[in-house]
C-alpha positions as semicolon CSV with decimal commas, in nm:
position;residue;x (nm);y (nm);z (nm)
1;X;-4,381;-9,574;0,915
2;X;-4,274;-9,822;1,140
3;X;-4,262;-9,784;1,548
4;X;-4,163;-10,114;1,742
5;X;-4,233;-10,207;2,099
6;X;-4,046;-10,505;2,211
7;X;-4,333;-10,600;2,420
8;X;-4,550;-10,696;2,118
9;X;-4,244;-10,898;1,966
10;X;-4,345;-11,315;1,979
11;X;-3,985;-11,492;1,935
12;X;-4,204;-11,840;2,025
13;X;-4,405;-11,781;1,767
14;X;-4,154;-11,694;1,493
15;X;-4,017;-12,015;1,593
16;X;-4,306;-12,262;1,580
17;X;-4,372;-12,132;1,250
18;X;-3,994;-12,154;1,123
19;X;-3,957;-12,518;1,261
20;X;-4,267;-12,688;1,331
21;X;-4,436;-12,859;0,993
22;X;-4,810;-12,853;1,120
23;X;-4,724;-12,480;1,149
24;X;-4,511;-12,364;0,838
25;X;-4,670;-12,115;0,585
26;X;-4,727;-12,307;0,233
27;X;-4,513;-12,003;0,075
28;X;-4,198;-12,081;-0,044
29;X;-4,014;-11,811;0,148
30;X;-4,225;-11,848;0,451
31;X;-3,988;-12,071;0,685
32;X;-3,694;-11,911;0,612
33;X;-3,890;-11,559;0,662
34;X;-3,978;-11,706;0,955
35;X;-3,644;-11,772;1,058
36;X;-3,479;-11,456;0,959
37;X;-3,791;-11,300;1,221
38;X;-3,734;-11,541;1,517
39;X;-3,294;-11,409;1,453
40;X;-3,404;-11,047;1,447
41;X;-3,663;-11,070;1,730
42;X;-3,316;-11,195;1,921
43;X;-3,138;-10,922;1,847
44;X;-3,389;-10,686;1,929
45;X;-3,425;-10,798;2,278
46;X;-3,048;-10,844;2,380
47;X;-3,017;-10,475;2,196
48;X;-3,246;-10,326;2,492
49;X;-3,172;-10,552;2,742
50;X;-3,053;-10,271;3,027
51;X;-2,748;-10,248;3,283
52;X;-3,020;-10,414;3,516
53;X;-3,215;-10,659;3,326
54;X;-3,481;-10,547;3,232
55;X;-3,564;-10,491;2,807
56;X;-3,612;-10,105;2,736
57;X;-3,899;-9,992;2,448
58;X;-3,819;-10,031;2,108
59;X;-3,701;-9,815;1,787
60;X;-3,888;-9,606;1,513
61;X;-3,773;-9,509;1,177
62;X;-3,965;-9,189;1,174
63;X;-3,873;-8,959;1,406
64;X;-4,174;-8,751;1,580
65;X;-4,412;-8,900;1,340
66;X;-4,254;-8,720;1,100
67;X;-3,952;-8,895;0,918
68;X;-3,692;-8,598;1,074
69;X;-3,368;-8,700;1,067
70;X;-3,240;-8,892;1,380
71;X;-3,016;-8,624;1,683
72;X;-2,681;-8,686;1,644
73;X;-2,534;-8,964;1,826
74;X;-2,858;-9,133;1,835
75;X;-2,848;-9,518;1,919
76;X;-2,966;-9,718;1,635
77;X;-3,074;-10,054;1,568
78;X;-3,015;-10,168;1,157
79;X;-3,073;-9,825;1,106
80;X;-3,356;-9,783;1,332
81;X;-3,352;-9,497;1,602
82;X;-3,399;-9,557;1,969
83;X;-3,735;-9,451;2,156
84;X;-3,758;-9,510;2,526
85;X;-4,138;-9,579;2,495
86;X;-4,306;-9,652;2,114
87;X;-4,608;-9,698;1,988
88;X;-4,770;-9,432;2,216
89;X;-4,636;-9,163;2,484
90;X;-4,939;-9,094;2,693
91;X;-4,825;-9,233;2,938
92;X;-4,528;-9,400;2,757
93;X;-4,642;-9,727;2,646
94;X;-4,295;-9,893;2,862
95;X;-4,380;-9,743;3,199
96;X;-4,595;-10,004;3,254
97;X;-4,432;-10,321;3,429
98;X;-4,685;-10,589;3,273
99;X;-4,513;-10,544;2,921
100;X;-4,195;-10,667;3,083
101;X;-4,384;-10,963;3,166
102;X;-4,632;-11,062;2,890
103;X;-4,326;-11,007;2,622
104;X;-4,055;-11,223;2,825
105;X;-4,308;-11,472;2,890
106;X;-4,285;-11,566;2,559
107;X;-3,918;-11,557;2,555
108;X;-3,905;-11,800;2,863
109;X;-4,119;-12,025;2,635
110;X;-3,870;-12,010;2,347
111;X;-3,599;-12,074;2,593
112;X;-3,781;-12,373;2,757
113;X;-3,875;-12,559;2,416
114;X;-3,512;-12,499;2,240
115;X;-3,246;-12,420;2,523
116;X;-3,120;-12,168;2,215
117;X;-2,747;-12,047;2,372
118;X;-2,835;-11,709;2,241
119;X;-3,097;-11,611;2,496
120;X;-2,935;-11,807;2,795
121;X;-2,787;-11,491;2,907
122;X;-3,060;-11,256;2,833
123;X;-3,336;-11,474;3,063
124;X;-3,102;-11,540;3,323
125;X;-3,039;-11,152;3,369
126;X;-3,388;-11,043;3,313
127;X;-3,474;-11,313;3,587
128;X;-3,252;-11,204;3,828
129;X;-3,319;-10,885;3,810
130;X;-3,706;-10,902;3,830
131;X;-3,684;-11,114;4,154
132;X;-3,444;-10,866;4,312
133;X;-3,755;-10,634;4,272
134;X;-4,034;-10,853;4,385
135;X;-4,136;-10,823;4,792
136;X;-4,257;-11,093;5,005
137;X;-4,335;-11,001;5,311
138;X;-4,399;-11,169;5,613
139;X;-4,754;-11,104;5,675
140;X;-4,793;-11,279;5,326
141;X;-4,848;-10,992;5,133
142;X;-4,674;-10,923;4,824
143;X;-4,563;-10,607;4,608
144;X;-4,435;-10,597;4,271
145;X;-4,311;-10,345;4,028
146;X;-4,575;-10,142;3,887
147;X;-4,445;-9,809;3,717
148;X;-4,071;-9,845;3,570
149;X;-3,828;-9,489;3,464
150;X;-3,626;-9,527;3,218
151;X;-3,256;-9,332;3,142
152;X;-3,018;-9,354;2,886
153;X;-2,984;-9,526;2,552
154;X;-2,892;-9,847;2,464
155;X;-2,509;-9,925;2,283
156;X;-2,598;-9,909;1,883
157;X;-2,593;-10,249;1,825
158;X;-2,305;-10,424;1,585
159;X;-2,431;-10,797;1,645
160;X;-2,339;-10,863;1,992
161;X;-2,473;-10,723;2,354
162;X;-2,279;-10,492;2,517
163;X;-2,404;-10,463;2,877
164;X;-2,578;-10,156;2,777
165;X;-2,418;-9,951;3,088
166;X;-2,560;-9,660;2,972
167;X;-2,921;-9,768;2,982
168;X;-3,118;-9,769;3,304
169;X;-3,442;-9,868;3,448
170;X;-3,550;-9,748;3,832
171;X;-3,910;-9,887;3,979
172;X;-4,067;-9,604;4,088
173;X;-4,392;-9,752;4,159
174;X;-4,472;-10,102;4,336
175;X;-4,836;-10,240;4,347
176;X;-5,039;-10,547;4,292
177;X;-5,176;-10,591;3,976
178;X;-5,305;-10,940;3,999
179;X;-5,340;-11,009;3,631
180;X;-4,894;-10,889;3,560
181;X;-4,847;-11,121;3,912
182;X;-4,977;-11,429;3,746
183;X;-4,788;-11,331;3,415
184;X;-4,442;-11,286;3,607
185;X;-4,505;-11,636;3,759
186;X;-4,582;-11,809;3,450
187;X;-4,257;-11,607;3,332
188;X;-4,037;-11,759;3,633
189;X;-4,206;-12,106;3,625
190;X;-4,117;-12,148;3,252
191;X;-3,742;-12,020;3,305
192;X;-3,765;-12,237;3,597
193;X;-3,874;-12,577;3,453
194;X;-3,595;-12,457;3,166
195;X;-3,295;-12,392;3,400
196;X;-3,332;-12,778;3,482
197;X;-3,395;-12,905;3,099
198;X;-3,135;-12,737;2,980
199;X;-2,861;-12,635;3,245
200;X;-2,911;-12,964;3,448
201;X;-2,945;-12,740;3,780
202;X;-3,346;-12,619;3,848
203;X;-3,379;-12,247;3,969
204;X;-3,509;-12,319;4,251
205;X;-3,544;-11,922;4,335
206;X;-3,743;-11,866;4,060
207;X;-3,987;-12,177;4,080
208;X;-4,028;-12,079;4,456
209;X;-4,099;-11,710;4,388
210;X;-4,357;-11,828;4,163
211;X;-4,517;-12,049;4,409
212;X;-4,551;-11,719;4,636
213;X;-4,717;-11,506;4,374
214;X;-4,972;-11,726;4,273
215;X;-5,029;-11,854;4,643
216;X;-5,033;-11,492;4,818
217;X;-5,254;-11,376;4,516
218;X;-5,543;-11,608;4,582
219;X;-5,512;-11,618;4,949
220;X;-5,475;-11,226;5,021
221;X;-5,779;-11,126;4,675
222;X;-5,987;-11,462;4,665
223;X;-6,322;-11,308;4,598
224;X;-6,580;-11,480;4,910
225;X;-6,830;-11,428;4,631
226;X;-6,708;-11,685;4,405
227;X;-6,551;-11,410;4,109
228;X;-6,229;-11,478;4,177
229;X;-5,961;-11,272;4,274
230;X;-6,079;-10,894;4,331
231;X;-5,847;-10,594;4,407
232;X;-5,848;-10,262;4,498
233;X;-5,699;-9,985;4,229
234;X;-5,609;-9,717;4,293
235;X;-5,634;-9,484;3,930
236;X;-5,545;-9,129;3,960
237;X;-5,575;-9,119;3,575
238;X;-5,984;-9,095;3,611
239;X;-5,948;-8,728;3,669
240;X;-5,844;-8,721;3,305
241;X;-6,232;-8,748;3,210
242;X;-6,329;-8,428;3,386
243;X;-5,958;-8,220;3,333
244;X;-5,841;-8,357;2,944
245;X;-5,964;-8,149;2,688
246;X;-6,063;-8,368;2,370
247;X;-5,960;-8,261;2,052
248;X;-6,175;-8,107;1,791
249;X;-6,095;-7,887;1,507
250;X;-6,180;-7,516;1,529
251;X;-6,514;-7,543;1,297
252;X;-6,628;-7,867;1,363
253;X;-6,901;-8,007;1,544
254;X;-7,119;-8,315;1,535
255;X;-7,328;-8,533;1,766
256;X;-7,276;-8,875;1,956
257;X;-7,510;-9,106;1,927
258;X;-7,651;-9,023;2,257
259;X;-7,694;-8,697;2,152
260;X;-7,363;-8,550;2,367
261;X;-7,285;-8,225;2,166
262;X;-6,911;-8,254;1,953
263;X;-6,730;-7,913;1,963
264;X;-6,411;-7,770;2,041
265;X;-6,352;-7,765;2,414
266;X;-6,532;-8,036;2,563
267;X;-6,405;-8,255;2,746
268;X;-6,389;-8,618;2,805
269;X;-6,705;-8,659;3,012
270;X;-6,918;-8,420;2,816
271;X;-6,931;-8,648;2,513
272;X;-6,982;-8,987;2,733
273;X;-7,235;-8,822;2,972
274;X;-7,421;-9,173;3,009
275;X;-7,097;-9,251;3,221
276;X;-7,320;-9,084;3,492
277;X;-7,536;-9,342;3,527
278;X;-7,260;-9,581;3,640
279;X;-7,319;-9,682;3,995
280;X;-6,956;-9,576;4,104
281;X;-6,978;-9,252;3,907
282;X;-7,030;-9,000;4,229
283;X;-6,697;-9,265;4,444
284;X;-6,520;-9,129;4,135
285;X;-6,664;-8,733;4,084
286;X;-6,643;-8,688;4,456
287;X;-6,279;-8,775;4,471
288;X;-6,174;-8,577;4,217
289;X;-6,320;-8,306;4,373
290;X;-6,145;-8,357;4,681
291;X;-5,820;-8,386;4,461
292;X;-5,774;-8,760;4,571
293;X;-5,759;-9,102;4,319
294;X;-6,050;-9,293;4,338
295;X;-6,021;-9,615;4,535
296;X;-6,245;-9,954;4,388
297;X;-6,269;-10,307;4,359
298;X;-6,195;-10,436;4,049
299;X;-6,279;-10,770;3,862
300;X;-6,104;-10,840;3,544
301;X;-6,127;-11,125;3,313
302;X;-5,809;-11,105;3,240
303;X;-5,619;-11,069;3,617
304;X;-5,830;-11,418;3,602
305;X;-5,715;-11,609;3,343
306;X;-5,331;-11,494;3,377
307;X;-5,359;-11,641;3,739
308;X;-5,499;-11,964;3,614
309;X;-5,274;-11,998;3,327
310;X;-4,992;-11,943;3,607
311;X;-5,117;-12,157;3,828
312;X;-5,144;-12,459;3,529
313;X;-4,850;-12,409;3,430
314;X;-4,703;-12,445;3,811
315;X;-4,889;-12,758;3,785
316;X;-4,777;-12,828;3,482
317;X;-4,364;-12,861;3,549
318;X;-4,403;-12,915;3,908
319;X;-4,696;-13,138;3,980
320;X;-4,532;-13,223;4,361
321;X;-4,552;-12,895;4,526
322;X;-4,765;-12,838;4,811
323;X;-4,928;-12,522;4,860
324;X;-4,985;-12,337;5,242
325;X;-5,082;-12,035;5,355
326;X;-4,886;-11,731;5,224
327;X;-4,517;-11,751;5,395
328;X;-4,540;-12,078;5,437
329;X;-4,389;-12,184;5,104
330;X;-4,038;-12,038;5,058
331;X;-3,931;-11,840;5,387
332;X;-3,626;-11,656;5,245
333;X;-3,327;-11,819;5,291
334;X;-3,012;-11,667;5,483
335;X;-2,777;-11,865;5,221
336;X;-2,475;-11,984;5,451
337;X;-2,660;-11,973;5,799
338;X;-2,605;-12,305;5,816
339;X;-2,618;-12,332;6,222
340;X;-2,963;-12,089;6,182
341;X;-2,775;-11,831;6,452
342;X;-2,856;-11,568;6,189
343;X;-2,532;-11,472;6,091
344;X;-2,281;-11,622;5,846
345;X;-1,948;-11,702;5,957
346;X;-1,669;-11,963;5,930
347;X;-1,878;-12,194;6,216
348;X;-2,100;-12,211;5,948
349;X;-1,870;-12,324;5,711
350;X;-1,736;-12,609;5,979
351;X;-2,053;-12,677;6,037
352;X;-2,155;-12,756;5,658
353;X;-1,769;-12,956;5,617
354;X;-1,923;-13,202;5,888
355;X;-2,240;-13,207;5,755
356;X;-2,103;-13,322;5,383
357;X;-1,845;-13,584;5,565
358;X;-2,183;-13,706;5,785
359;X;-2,043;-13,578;6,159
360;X;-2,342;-13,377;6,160
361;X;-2,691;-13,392;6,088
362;X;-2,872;-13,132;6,243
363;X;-2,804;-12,787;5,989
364;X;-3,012;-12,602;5,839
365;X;-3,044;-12,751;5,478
366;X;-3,245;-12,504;5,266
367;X;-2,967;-12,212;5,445
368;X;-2,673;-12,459;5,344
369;X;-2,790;-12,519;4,972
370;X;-2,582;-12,202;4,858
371;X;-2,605;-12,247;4,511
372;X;-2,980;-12,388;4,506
373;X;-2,958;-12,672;4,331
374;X;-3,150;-12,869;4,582
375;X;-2,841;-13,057;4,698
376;X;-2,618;-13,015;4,984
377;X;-2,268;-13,128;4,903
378;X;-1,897;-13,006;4,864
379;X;-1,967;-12,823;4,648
380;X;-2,164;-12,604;4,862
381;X;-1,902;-12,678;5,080
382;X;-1,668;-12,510;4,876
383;X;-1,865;-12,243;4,778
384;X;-1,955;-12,137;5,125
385;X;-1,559;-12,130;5,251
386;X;-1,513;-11,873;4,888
387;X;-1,801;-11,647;5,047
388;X;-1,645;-11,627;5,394
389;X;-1,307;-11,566;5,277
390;X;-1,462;-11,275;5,012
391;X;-1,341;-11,455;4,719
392;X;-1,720;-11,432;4,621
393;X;-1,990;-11,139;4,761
394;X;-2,331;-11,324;4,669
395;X;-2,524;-11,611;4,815
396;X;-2,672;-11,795;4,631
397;X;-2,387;-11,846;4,412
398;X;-2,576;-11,999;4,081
């Protein structure tokens, strides 16, 4: 039985050990196994890559656990049918926004070390489409996606990506899960520091979105007690331990080592009754009573070393930023407000002409850069004049 998540795919890996020496398997077969992975892992991603961006969950060649044969019409993947959310259901394992994350982490890093042409496309969409979700806001704050819904099923795939326009993804939740924040900016900084290896033009959108995450994470959930960064959760699923009945088999019984009796119809907290003891226990009892999700601070080892790994790698491929406050960093840019009046018009577009032919010096320059590539010139120019006449409908035009 096989049931495959995309988010526990590793394309970087199935690379380093297809190319690199120090790396290969001493099997005969190995590289080229290796290789034939790192191809398929490709085409698994750019077969559940949605309408939007983002990469749906996976396929399964047992249907319900049970080998049924697949509905009719069902999408398929070399024979493989499509499941919106593998592996588990409860809740399904591609709500979740961190597997977005973690999983096209490592695709940036495949991206950044070969420039492959193949996943060019797929980066750049799942990129785009993550930082259209992401909120700054200007108290420094910061929201990203938390719980995603997923519709539709992806094209059966032939050998070449479709657009998928029947498969959809909707955030439904935002939040700020510290340890996915510093994932998705290790995600952007590494497509970032690739845009400019391999397209010869840096993303400066998503290097500077990065910045903010990191930055408004530690400013806004620096621990004063030296752990860290500490948030608040709120987890509605704790009422599962006093509602969820656990499974037992009519006629069986037993004992935990604790001596918490096994039988059918306990549930969840009567065979881990030393959960009482926890210091928190009655914040969490006393809300479910009430009917209300628990509310508490939370230190994770992990939330700490995603930040830090973000924040290294920031420092890695961009060792000249400057970090301020939250807000400080990137203010968004009206692209083509190039006289800062807040609109854009075609006296922005003189004004930028004049700029380029040096009649003018005083514009605003991060407004004018309209296709951020940290470099006002005609062709900004040009591309500012398209957007005013509605030749084009998006700033910045990358």
């Amino acid at each position: 039985m096989q049931h495959i998540h995309f988010g526990y795919q590793n394309p970087f890996q199935a690379w380093i050990s297809a190319t690199q020496s120090d790396f290969a398997p001493k099997s005969s077969n190995g590289k080229k196994d290796w290789q034939s992975s790192l191809d398929r892992q490709i085409e698994f991603y750019q077969w559940l890559q949605s309408a939007e961006g983002a990469i749906a969950g996976g396929a399964t060649n047992s249907w319900n656990g049970r080998y049924e044969k697949y509905p009719a019409g069902k999408s398929t993947f070399y024979g493989m049918a499509y499941v919106p959310h593998p592996v588990y259901a409860d809740p399904g394992s591609n709500e979740w926004f961190g597997m977005q994350c973690w999983s096209m982490q490592r695709m940036m890093d495949l991206y950044l070390e070969t420039g492959d042409t193949r996943i060019k496309s797929l980066v750049r969409k799942w990129a785009d489409w993550v930082m259209s979700e992401v909120q700054l806001y200007e108290d420094g704050t910061f929201a990203i996606p938390s719980t995603l819904e997923w519709s539709g099923e992806p094209d059966t795939w032939t050998g070449t990506y479709t657009g998928n326009p029947n498969l959809h993804v909707k955030v439904v939740a935002y939040g700020t899960d510290l340890g996915v924040t510093g994932s998705l900016a290790n995600a952007l900084a590494t497509y970032a520091a690739a845009t400019e290896k391999w397209e010869g033009k840096l993303d400066t959108r998503a290097r500077d979105m990065a910045v903010e995450l990191v930055n408004r994470a530690w400013y806004n959930y620096y621990c004063e007690e030296g752990k860290g960064v500490v948030t608040e959760e709120s987890r509605a699923d704790y009422k599962r331990f006093f509602d969820q009945e656990v499974f037992v088999p009519a006629g069986w019984s037993g004992t935990m080592p604790n001596g918490d009796r096994i039988q059918p119809g306990v549930k969840f907290i009567d065979i881990r009754t030393k959960y009482k003891q926890d210091p928190y226990y009655n914040v969490v009892y006393e809300a479910y009573q009430r009917k209300e999700a628990p509310v508490l601070n939370y230190h994770r080892f992990w939330h700490e070393v995603d930040l830090a790994v973000a924040m290294g790698v920031l420092a890695t491929y961009f060792p000249d930023l400057k970090y301020n406050p939250p807000g400080d960093i990137v203010n968004p840019a009206l692209y083509g407000d190039v006289n800062d009046d807040g609109k854009v018009n075609s006296t922005d577009v003189t004004a930028l002409r004049r700029y380029v032919l040096r009649q003018l010096d005083n514009i605003n320059e991060k407004n004018a850069d309209v296709n951020a590539d940290g470099k006002i010139n005609s062709t900004d120019f040009s591309i500012l004049k398209r957007f005013v006449l509605k030749e084009i409908d998006t700033l910045p035009y990358i």
